Coordinates of C-alpha atoms and ligand atoms in Angstrom, one line a residue:
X1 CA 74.8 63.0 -60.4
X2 CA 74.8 65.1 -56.9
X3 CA 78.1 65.2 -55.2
X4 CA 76.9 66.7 -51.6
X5 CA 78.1 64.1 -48.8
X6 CA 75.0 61.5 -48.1
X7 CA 73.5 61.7 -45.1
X8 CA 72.1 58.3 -43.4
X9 CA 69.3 59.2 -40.8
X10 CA 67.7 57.6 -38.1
X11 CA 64.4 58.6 -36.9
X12 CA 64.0 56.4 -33.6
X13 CA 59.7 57.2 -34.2
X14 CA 58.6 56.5 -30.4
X15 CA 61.2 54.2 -29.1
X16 CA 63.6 54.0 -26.6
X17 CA 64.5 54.6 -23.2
X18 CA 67.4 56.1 -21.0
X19 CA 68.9 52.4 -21.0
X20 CA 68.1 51.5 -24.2
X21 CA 69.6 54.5 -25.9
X22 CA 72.9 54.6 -24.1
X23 CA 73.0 51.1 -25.4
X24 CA 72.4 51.7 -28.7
X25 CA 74.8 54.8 -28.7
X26 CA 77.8 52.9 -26.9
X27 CA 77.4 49.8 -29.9
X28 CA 76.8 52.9 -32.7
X29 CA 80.3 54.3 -31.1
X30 CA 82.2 51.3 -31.6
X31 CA 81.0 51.0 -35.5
X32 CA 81.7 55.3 -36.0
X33 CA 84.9 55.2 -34.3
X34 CA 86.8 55.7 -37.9
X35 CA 84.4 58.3 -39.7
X36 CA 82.0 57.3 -42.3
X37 CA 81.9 59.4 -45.2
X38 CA 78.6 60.1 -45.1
X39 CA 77.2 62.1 -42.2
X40 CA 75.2 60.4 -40.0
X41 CA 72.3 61.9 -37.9
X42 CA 69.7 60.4 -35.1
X43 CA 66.3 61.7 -35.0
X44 CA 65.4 60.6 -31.3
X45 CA 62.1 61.5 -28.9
X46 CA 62.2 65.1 -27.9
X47 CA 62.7 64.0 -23.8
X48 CA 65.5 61.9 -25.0
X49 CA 67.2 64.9 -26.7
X50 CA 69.3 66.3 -23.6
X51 CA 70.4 62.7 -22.9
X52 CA 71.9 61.8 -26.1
X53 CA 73.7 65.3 -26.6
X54 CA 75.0 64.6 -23.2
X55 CA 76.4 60.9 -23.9
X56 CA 77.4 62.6 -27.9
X57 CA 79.6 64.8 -25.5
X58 CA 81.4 62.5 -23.7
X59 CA 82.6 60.0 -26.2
X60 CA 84.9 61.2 -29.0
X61 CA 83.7 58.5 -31.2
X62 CA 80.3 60.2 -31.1
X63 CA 81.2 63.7 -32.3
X64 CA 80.4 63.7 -35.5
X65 CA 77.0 61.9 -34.8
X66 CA 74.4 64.5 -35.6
X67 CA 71.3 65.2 -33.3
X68 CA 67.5 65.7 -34.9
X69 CA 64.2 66.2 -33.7
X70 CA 60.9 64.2 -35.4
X71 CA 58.7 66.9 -35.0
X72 CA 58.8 70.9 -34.0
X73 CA 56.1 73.6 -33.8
X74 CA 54.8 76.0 -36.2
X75 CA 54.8 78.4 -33.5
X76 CA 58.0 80.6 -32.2
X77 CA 56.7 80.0 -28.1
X78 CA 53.6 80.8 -25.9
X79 CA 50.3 78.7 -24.9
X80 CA 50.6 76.3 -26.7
X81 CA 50.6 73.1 -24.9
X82 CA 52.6 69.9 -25.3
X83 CA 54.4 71.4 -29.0
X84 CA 58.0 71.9 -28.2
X85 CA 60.1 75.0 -30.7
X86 CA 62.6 75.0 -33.0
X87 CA 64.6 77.5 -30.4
X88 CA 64.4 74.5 -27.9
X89 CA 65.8 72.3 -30.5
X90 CA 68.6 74.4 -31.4
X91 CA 69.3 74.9 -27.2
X92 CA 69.3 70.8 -27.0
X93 CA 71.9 71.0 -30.2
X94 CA 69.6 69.9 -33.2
X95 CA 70.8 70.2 -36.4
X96 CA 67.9 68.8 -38.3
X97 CA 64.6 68.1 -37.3
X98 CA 62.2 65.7 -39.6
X99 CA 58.8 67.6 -40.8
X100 CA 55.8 66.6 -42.5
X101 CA 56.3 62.1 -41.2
X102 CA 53.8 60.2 -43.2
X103 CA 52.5 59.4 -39.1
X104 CA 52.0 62.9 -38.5
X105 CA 49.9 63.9 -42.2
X106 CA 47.7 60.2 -40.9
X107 CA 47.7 60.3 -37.3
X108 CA 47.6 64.3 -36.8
X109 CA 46.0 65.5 -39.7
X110 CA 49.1 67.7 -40.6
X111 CA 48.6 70.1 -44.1
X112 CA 50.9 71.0 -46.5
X113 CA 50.5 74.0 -45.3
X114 CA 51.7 73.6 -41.7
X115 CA 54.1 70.9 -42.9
X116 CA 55.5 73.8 -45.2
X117 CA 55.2 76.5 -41.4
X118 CA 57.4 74.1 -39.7
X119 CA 59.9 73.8 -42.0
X120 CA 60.1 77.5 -42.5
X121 CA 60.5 77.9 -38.7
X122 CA 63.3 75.5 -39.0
X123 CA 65.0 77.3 -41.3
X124 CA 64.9 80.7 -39.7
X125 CA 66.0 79.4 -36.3
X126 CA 69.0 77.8 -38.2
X127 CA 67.8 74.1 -38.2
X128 CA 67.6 71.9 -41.1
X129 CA 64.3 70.4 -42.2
X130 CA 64.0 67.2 -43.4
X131 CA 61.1 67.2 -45.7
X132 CA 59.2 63.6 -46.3
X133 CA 56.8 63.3 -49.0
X134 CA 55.4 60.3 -50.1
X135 CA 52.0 58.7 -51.7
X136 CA 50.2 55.9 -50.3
X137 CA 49.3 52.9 -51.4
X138 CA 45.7 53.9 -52.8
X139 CA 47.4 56.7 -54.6
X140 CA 50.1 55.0 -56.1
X141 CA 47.5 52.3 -57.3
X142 CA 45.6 55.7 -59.2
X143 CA 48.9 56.5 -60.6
X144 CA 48.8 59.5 -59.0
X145 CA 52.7 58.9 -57.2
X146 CA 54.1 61.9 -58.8
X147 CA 51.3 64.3 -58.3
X148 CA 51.2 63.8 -54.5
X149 CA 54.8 64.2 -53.9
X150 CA 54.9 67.2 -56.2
X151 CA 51.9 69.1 -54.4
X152 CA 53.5 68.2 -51.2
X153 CA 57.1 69.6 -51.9
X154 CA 55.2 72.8 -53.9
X155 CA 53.9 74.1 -50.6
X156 CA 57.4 73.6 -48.8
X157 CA 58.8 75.6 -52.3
X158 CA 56.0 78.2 -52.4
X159 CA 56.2 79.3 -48.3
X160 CA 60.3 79.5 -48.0
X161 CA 61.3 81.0 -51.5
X162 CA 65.4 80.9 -51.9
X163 CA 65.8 79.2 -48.8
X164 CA 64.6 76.3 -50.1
X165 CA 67.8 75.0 -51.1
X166 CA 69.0 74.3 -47.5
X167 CA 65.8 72.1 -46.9
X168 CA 66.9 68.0 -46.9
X169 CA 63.6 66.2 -48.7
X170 CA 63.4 62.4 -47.7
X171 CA 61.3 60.6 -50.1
X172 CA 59.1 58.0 -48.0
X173 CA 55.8 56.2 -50.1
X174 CA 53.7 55.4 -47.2
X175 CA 52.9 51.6 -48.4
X176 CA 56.9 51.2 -47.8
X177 CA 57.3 52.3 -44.2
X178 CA 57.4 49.2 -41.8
X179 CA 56.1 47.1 -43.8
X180 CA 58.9 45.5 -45.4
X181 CA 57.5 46.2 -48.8
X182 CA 60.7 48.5 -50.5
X183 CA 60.2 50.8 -53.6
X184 CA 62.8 49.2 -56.1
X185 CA 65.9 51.0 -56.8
X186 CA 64.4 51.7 -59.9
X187 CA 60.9 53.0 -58.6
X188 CA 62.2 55.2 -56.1
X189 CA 65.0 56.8 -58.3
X190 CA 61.9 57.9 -60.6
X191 CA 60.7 59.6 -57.8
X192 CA 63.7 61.0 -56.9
X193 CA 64.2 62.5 -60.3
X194 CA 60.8 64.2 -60.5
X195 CA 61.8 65.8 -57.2
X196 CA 64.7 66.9 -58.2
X197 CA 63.6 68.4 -61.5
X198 CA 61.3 70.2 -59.3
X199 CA 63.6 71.7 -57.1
X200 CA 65.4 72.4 -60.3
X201 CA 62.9 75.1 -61.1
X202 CA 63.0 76.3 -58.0
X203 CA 66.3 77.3 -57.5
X204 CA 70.1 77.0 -59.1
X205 CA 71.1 75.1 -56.1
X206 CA 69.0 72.0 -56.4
X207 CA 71.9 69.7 -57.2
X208 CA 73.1 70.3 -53.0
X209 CA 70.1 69.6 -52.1
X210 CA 69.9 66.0 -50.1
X211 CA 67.2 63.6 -51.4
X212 CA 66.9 61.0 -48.8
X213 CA 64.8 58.0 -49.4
X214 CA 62.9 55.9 -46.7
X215 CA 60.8 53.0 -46.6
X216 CA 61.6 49.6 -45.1
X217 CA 65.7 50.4 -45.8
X218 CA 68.1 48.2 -44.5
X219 CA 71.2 46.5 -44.3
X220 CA 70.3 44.1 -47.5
X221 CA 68.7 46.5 -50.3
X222 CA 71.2 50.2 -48.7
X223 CA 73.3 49.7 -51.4
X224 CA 70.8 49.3 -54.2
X225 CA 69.2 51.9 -53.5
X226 CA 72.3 54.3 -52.0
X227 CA 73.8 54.1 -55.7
X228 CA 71.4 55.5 -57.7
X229 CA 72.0 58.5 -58.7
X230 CA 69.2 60.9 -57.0
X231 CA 69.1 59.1 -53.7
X232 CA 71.6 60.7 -51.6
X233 CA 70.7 59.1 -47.9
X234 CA 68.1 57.4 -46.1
X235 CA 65.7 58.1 -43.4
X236 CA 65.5 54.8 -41.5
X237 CA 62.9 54.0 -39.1
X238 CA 63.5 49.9 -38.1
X239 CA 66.5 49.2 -38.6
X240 CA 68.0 52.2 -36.7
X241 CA 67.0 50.8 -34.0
X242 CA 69.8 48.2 -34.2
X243 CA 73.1 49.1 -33.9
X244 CA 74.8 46.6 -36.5
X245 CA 72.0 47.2 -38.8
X246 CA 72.2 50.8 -39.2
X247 CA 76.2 50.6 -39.4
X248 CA 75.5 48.0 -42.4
X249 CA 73.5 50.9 -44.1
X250 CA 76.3 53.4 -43.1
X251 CA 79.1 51.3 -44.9
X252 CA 77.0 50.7 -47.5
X253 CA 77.6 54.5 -48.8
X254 CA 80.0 54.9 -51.0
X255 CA 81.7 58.2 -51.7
Ligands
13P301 P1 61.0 52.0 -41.7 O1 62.4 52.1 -42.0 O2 60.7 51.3 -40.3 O3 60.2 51.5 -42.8 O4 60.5 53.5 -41.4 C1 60.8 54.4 -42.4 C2 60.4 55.8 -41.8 O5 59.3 56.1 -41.7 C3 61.5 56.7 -41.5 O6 61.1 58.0 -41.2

């Protein structure tokens, strides 16, 4: 059993606006007012970023609400247009920044290899990446679940060494994000395990390592899936989006 706190994550994907998010952040402010004992983080559009540290700052209820980016460069700065850098993430206060989405391997043909760059820049600029693995449906159907995840996290292992223990994996299977479809309990703690036993070999520290899981997770099936014993978060794309939701989720950690 791990005993780090859990982390319950957010990652808004490509919502939102000025009013909508100060919305959302004044009803999430009202539900954090007595701390949760997990820690809690948002994962909000890059322009966004400035305007949520900003409302984080004025309300004393929000302080302890963590701030994360969805996506960062490879690269430390220069021409290269549109990709934003883990140095303008940490100036805009961002303690974690999500690498490697699902949407970004499909939609932006990201490698392991990149996926593994990012998080290294991460790392060195003192910002923690949040891993996400995850097979699709095809590839589950092959039974090949546990050789995907374990080639995907191998290249995050193989390009960052010892500092792989301050990485946060997320766990996501592709055929459970936004479509309602969960892994069980019992199907995603079997993933969890093999991921864990690989970060095992990897370094002494693996037991601190966070092992979110994501994948249609809300206020209904948190718990379930919060208590087993290798899922230490979530990453939660829907239902972060609404406040009482994503408090559900939060109280539905237990110590
Ligand atoms: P949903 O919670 O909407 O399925 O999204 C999960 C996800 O992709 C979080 O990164």
């Amino acid at each position: 059993m791990s005993k780090m706190k859990k982390l319950i994550a957010g990652n808004w994907k490509m919502n939102g606006s000025l009013a909508a998010n100060e919305a959302l952040l004044r009803e999430l402010s009202q539900g954090l007012a007595i701390a949760p004992v997990c820690e809690v983080l948002v994962c909000v559009p890059a322009p966004y970023l400035a305007q949520i540290s900003a409302l984080k700052a004025g309300c004393a209820a929000l302080s302890a609400l963590e701030l994360g980016a969805q996506d960062v460069s490879a690269q430390a700065s220069g021409a290269y247009t549109g990709e934003v850098s883990a140095a303008m993430l940490k100036d805009m206060g961002c303690r974690y920044v999500i690498v490697g989405h699902s949407e970004r391997r499909q939609y932006h043909f990201e490698t392991d290899a990149l996926v593994a760059d990012k998080a290294k820049v991460a790392l060195a600029t003192g910002i923690t990446p949040i891993v996400c693995v995850g097979e699709t449906l095809a590839e589950r159907e092959a039974g090949r679940t546990e050789e995907v995840v374990k080639r995907q996290l191998a290249a995050v292992i193989h390009a960052n060494g010892h500092c792989i223990s301050e990485i946060v994996v997320a766990y996501e299977p592709v055929w459970a994000i936004g479509t309602g479809k969960t892994a069980s309990p019992e199907e995603a703690q079997a993933v969890h395990a093999v991921l864990r036993a690989q970060l095992k070999a990897a370094t002494d520290k693996a037991e601190r390592i966070r092992i979110l899981y994501g994948g249609s997770m809300n206020a209904a099936n948190a718990e379930s899936l919060l208590t087993q014993p290798d899922i230490d978060g979530g990453l939660i794309g829907g239902a972060s989006l609404k406040a009482p939701d994503f408090l559900k989720i939060i109280a539905a950690v237990q110590v």
